Amino acid sequence: MNSTTLHDPRLVADNTEVVQQIDALFDVAKREDPTRQNVLHLAAGTLAALHIPEQVPAARCAELVRALNDVEFDTYDERRIFPPVLKLGPAVFDYYLDTGISPDYWEHADQSRRIWQEAVGGHEDPLATVVDALRSVWSGPVRPATVQGRELYVGMIRELTGGARMHFDEVVREFPGVLDQDVIAQFGFNCYISVPDEGGELVVYRRKWKPSDEQHRIGYGWSEDISAAEPRAVIKPEVGDSVYFDCRNYHAIRENVSGRRLTLSYFCGLTAENELVLWS
């Protein structure tokens, strides 16, 4: 196993730093032509992140940012996430009920799809671009996840300026049974349509939640003290880059110092039937 001294940062790709790299199975793959094997490694938890440079042209991102300037964003449920995070599109966990999701979700999803299509304006749809690219490397179906047979919204736009507290995302632990599909692995996706000049890095820790962590919980997230001694990958993409990452690991987003951080985001779940299902 290749290793470096503990606390010795190692630059593994442009704008990507892996710190305390003592595990050869926690790394960032930077590839213009990702493979099914890369996706499988993410699902297996043997890859921290997959960084795809320039997946959407920078000029197309700039057009989309201009179009979104005229869109009124909403926020996550502020009882769950505070300070507020601006977004376009519903987050399924904001509508979660014991028996499924609230009927209001579907109205919000339909409205957001209309707003997104207006922003796209008949030009190439970046959401279609990134999902088609995923289909091209996956030898199986790639489609929206469903709840009671209805397709969930895919492709939330998020704007974070104050960063995001360390947390994890794993639907089978947080909301068991809400999806029609049985998801056996999950990872997150961000396509960066605007990046800040400084700040806004994605930090992925080699550390998963365990019950004893609850004593360190702070609102919707956890104190980073519990991951301070763990290996971590720090990723700062450029405009148009995409990043898939193992969101079952704790992860955080650093505060912007200047500029906007706008991402096109969704979750991706692998099922035992060799399909990838998507939701936001």
PDB file of C-alpha atoms in Angstrom, residues 26-189:
ATOM      1  CA  PHE A  26      -9.513   6.804  -0.443  1.00  0.00           C
ATOM      2  CA  ASP A  27      -8.555   8.988  -3.365  1.00  0.00           C
ATOM      3  CA  VAL A  28      -9.918  11.324  -6.044  1.00  0.00           C
ATOM      4  CA  ALA A  29      -9.966  10.161  -9.663  1.00  0.00           C
ATOM      5  CA  LYS A  30      -9.758  13.065 -12.113  1.00  0.00           C
ATOM      6  CA  ARG A  31     -10.815  11.886 -15.554  1.00  0.00           C
ATOM      7  CA  GLU A  32     -12.282  13.440 -18.680  1.00  0.00           C
ATOM      8  CA  ASP A  33     -13.500   9.967 -19.690  1.00  0.00           C
ATOM      9  CA  PRO A  34     -14.817   8.267 -16.528  1.00  0.00           C
ATOM     10  CA  THR A  35     -15.605   4.572 -16.644  1.00  0.00           C
ATOM     11  CA  ARG A  36     -18.158   2.225 -15.147  1.00  0.00           C
ATOM     12  CA  GLN A  37     -15.365   1.027 -12.873  1.00  0.00           C
ATOM     13  CA  ASN A  38     -15.033   4.526 -11.404  1.00  0.00           C
ATOM     14  CA  VAL A  39     -18.749   4.534 -10.603  1.00  0.00           C
ATOM     15  CA  LEU A  40     -18.515   1.073  -9.053  1.00  0.00           C
ATOM     16  CA  HIS A  41     -15.610   2.193  -6.863  1.00  0.00           C
ATOM     17  CA  LEU A  42     -17.705   5.115  -5.618  1.00  0.00           C
ATOM     18  CA  ALA A  43     -20.592   2.785  -4.855  1.00  0.00           C
ATOM     19  CA  ALA A  44     -18.260   0.368  -3.078  1.00  0.00           C
ATOM     20  CA  GLY A  45     -16.793   3.171  -0.967  1.00  0.00           C
ATOM     21  CA  THR A  46     -13.285   2.642  -2.357  1.00  0.00           C
ATOM     22  CA  LEU A  47     -13.064   6.055  -4.038  1.00  0.00           C
ATOM     23  CA  ALA A  48     -13.605   9.389  -2.312  1.00  0.00           C
ATOM     24  CA  ALA A  49     -14.670  11.277  -5.435  1.00  0.00           C
ATOM     25  CA  LEU A  50     -14.698  11.310  -9.222  1.00  0.00           C
ATOM     26  CA  HIS A  51     -13.775  14.714 -10.694  1.00  0.00           C
ATOM     27  CA  ILE A  52     -14.771  15.277 -14.350  1.00  0.00           C
ATOM     28  CA  PRO A  53     -13.243  18.480 -15.773  1.00  0.00           C
ATOM     29  CA  GLU A  54     -15.182  20.741 -18.176  1.00  0.00           C
ATOM     30  CA  GLN A  55     -18.196  18.464 -18.506  1.00  0.00           C
ATOM     31  CA  VAL A  56     -20.331  21.506 -19.363  1.00  0.00           C
ATOM     32  CA  PRO A  57     -18.686  24.309 -21.386  1.00  0.00           C
ATOM     33  CA  ALA A  58     -17.902  27.418 -19.358  1.00  0.00           C
ATOM     34  CA  ALA A  59     -19.734  29.616 -21.868  1.00  0.00           C
ATOM     35  CA  ARG A  60     -22.910  27.544 -21.433  1.00  0.00           C
ATOM     36  CA  CYS A  61     -22.566  27.859 -17.666  1.00  0.00           C
ATOM     37  CA  ALA A  62     -22.271  31.645 -17.961  1.00  0.00           C
ATOM     38  CA  GLU A  63     -25.462  31.757 -20.073  1.00  0.00           C
ATOM     39  CA  LEU A  64     -27.299  29.722 -17.481  1.00  0.00           C
ATOM     40  CA  VAL A  65     -26.102  31.922 -14.612  1.00  0.00           C
ATOM     41  CA  ARG A  66     -27.427  34.988 -16.441  1.00  0.00           C
ATOM     42  CA  ALA A  67     -30.796  33.280 -16.958  1.00  0.00           C
ATOM     43  CA  LEU A  68     -30.970  32.251 -13.301  1.00  0.00           C
ATOM     44  CA  ASN A  69     -30.401  35.845 -12.203  1.00  0.00           C
ATOM     45  CA  ASP A  70     -34.058  36.454 -13.091  1.00  0.00           C
ATOM     46  CA  VAL A  71     -35.317  33.420 -11.127  1.00  0.00           C
ATOM     47  CA  GLU A  72     -36.644  33.691  -7.592  1.00  0.00           C
ATOM     48  CA  PHE A  73     -35.031  30.969  -5.479  1.00  0.00           C
ATOM     49  CA  ASP A  74     -36.574  29.406  -2.399  1.00  0.00           C
ATOM     50  CA  THR A  75     -34.768  27.776   0.549  1.00  0.00           C
ATOM     51  CA  TYR A  76     -34.600  24.456   2.321  1.00  0.00           C
ATOM     52  CA  ASP A  77     -36.951  24.099   5.258  1.00  0.00           C
ATOM     53  CA  GLU A  78     -35.291  26.514   7.687  1.00  0.00           C
ATOM     54  CA  ARG A  79     -36.374  24.353  10.621  1.00  0.00           C
ATOM     55  CA  ARG A  80     -33.941  21.767   9.257  1.00  0.00           C
ATOM     56  CA  ILE A  81     -31.177  23.860   7.671  1.00  0.00           C
ATOM     57  CA  PHE A  82     -30.169  27.256   9.015  1.00  0.00           C
ATOM     58  CA  PRO A  83     -28.696  29.672   7.973  1.00  0.00           C
ATOM     59  CA  PRO A  84     -30.876  29.463   4.835  1.00  0.00           C
ATOM     60  CA  VAL A  85     -29.536  27.908   1.632  1.00  0.00           C
ATOM     61  CA  LEU A  86     -30.963  29.234  -1.638  1.00  0.00           C
ATOM     62  CA  LYS A  87     -32.151  26.675  -4.183  1.00  0.00           C
ATOM     63  CA  LEU A  88     -34.343  26.008  -7.207  1.00  0.00           C
ATOM     64  CA  GLY A  89     -36.219  22.719  -6.965  1.00  0.00           C
ATOM     65  CA  PRO A  90     -37.642  20.658  -4.100  1.00  0.00           C
ATOM     66  CA  ALA A  91     -35.547  18.583  -1.717  1.00  0.00           C
ATOM     67  CA  VAL A  92     -37.407  15.345  -1.079  1.00  0.00           C
ATOM     68  CA  PHE A  93     -36.413  15.284   2.586  1.00  0.00           C
ATOM     69  CA  ASP A  94     -38.234  18.605   3.146  1.00  0.00           C
ATOM     70  CA  TYR A  95     -41.467  16.765   2.323  1.00  0.00           C
ATOM     71  CA  TYR A  96     -40.836  13.436   4.034  1.00  0.00           C
ATOM     72  CA  LEU A  97     -43.705  11.871   5.963  1.00  0.00           C
ATOM     73  CA  ASP A  98     -43.855   8.518   7.744  1.00  0.00           C
ATOM     74  CA  THR A  99     -46.028   7.156   4.938  1.00  0.00           C
ATOM     75  CA  GLY A 100     -44.180   8.766   2.004  1.00  0.00           C
ATOM     76  CA  ILE A 101     -43.899  12.421   1.010  1.00  0.00           C
ATOM     77  CA  SER A 102     -46.304  15.339   1.252  1.00  0.00           C
ATOM     78  CA  PRO A 103     -48.614  16.004  -1.742  1.00  0.00           C
ATOM     79  CA  ASP A 104     -47.177  19.541  -1.878  1.00  0.00           C
ATOM     80  CA  TYR A 105     -43.943  18.054  -3.191  1.00  0.00           C
ATOM     81  CA  TRP A 106     -45.394  17.223  -6.604  1.00  0.00           C
ATOM     82  CA  GLU A 107     -46.699  20.761  -7.177  1.00  0.00           C
ATOM     83  CA  HIS A 108     -43.296  22.198  -6.243  1.00  0.00           C
ATOM     84  CA  ALA A 109     -41.568  19.708  -8.577  1.00  0.00           C
ATOM     85  CA  ASP A 110     -43.796  20.575 -11.563  1.00  0.00           C
ATOM     86  CA  GLN A 111     -43.329  24.308 -10.976  1.00  0.00           C
ATOM     87  CA  SER A 112     -39.539  23.909 -10.725  1.00  0.00           C
ATOM     88  CA  ARG A 113     -39.369  21.904 -13.953  1.00  0.00           C
ATOM     89  CA  ARG A 114     -41.188  24.724 -15.780  1.00  0.00           C
ATOM     90  CA  ILE A 115     -38.852  27.360 -14.337  1.00  0.00           C
ATOM     91  CA  TRP A 116     -35.795  25.275 -15.266  1.00  0.00           C
ATOM     92  CA  GLN A 117     -36.942  24.843 -18.869  1.00  0.00           C
ATOM     93  CA  GLU A 118     -37.498  28.596 -19.135  1.00  0.00           C
ATOM     94  CA  ALA A 119     -33.968  29.180 -17.826  1.00  0.00           C
ATOM     95  CA  VAL A 120     -32.530  26.649 -20.296  1.00  0.00           C
ATOM     96  CA  GLY A 121     -34.352  28.603 -22.999  1.00  0.00           C
ATOM     97  CA  GLY A 122     -34.303  26.039 -25.786  1.00  0.00           C
ATOM     98  CA  HIS A 123     -30.511  25.683 -25.635  1.00  0.00           C
ATOM     99  CA  GLU A 124     -28.538  22.606 -24.602  1.00  0.00           C
ATOM    100  CA  ASP A 125     -29.759  21.441 -21.209  1.00  0.00           C
ATOM    101  CA  PRO A 126     -26.799  20.898 -18.831  1.00  0.00           C
ATOM    102  CA  LEU A 127     -28.869  18.431 -16.804  1.00  0.00           C
ATOM    103  CA  ALA A 128     -29.430  16.298 -19.903  1.00  0.00           C
ATOM    104  CA  THR A 129     -25.708  16.588 -20.709  1.00  0.00           C
ATOM    105  CA  VAL A 130     -24.512  15.211 -17.376  1.00  0.00           C
ATOM    106  CA  VAL A 131     -27.182  12.495 -17.096  1.00  0.00           C
ATOM    107  CA  ASP A 132     -26.546  11.313 -20.672  1.00  0.00           C
ATOM    108  CA  ALA A 133     -22.823  11.139 -19.855  1.00  0.00           C
ATOM    109  CA  LEU A 134     -23.612   8.935 -16.854  1.00  0.00           C
ATOM    110  CA  ARG A 135     -25.761   6.678 -19.052  1.00  0.00           C
ATOM    111  CA  SER A 136     -22.906   6.349 -21.523  1.00  0.00           C
ATOM    112  CA  VAL A 137     -20.634   4.686 -18.941  1.00  0.00           C
ATOM    113  CA  TRP A 138     -23.229   2.640 -17.070  1.00  0.00           C
ATOM    114  CA  SER A 139     -24.362  -0.685 -18.536  1.00  0.00           C
ATOM    115  CA  GLY A 140     -27.831  -0.488 -17.056  1.00  0.00           C
ATOM    116  CA  PRO A 141     -30.822   1.853 -16.667  1.00  0.00           C
ATOM    117  CA  VAL A 142     -30.346   5.406 -15.388  1.00  0.00           C
ATOM    118  CA  ARG A 143     -33.637   7.073 -14.447  1.00  0.00           C
ATOM    119  CA  PRO A 144     -35.349   9.181 -11.787  1.00  0.00           C
ATOM    120  CA  ALA A 145     -36.157   7.473  -8.503  1.00  0.00           C
ATOM    121  CA  THR A 146     -39.854   7.105  -7.760  1.00  0.00           C
ATOM    122  CA  VAL A 147     -42.202   7.326  -4.792  1.00  0.00           C
ATOM    123  CA  GLN A 148     -45.460   5.411  -5.240  1.00  0.00           C
ATOM    124  CA  GLY A 149     -44.695   5.218  -8.946  1.00  0.00           C
ATOM    125  CA  ARG A 150     -44.177   8.965  -9.481  1.00  0.00           C
ATOM    126  CA  GLU A 151     -40.824  10.304 -10.654  1.00  0.00           C
ATOM    127  CA  LEU A 152     -38.904  12.520  -8.247  1.00  0.00           C
ATOM    128  CA  TYR A 153     -37.390  15.857  -9.200  1.00  0.00           C
ATOM    129  CA  VAL A 154     -33.789  15.660 -10.453  1.00  0.00           C
ATOM    130  CA  GLY A 155     -31.374  18.567 -10.847  1.00  0.00           C
ATOM    131  CA  MET A 156     -31.632  21.108  -8.031  1.00  0.00           C
ATOM    132  CA  ILE A 157     -29.762  24.387  -8.400  1.00  0.00           C
ATOM    133  CA  ARG A 158     -28.146  25.412  -5.107  1.00  0.00           C
ATOM    134  CA  GLU A 159     -26.344  28.580  -4.095  1.00  0.00           C
ATOM    135  CA  LEU A 160     -24.176  28.332  -0.995  1.00  0.00           C
ATOM    136  CA  THR A 161     -22.305  31.341   0.289  1.00  0.00           C
ATOM    137  CA  GLY A 162     -21.930  30.512   3.966  1.00  0.00           C
ATOM    138  CA  GLY A 163     -20.738  26.966   3.353  1.00  0.00           C
ATOM    139  CA  ALA A 164     -22.394  23.832   4.702  1.00  0.00           C
ATOM    140  CA  ARG A 165     -21.806  22.176   8.053  1.00  0.00           C
ATOM    141  CA  MET A 166     -20.272  18.704   8.075  1.00  0.00           C
ATOM    142  CA  HIS A 167     -22.977  16.117   7.448  1.00  0.00           C
ATOM    143  CA  PHE A 168     -23.684  12.925   5.525  1.00  0.00           C
ATOM    144  CA  ASP A 169     -26.408  11.908   3.065  1.00  0.00           C
ATOM    145  CA  GLU A 170     -27.712   8.342   3.045  1.00  0.00           C
ATOM    146  CA  VAL A 171     -31.390   7.931   2.258  1.00  0.00           C
ATOM    147  CA  VAL A 172     -31.671   4.384   3.608  1.00  0.00           C
ATOM    148  CA  ARG A 173     -30.573   5.576   7.068  1.00  0.00           C
ATOM    149  CA  GLU A 174     -32.283   8.954   7.148  1.00  0.00           C
ATOM    150  CA  PHE A 175     -35.579   8.057   5.463  1.00  0.00           C
ATOM    151  CA  PRO A 176     -35.876   4.264   5.163  1.00  0.00           C
ATOM    152  CA  GLY A 177     -38.542   3.059   2.772  1.00  0.00           C
ATOM    153  CA  VAL A 178     -39.371   6.424   1.197  1.00  0.00           C
ATOM    154  CA  LEU A 179     -38.167   5.399  -2.297  1.00  0.00           C
ATOM    155  CA  ASP A 180     -39.798   2.648  -4.332  1.00  0.00           C
ATOM    156  CA  GLN A 181     -36.307   1.373  -5.135  1.00  0.00           C
ATOM    157  CA  ASP A 182     -34.050  -0.436  -2.665  1.00  0.00           C
ATOM    158  CA  VAL A 183     -30.850   1.625  -2.790  1.00  0.00           C
ATOM    159  CA  ILE A 184     -27.751  -0.282  -1.707  1.00  0.00           C
ATOM    160  CA  ALA A 185     -25.233   2.532  -2.317  1.00  0.00           C
ATOM    161  CA  GLN A 186     -25.499   6.277  -2.745  1.00  0.00           C
ATOM    162  CA  PHE A 187     -23.330   9.116  -3.961  1.00  0.00           C
ATOM    163  CA  GLY A 188     -23.785  12.830  -4.528  1.00  0.00           C
ATOM    164  CA  PHE A 189     -23.297  14.891  -7.681  1.00  0.00           C
TER     165      PHE A 189
END
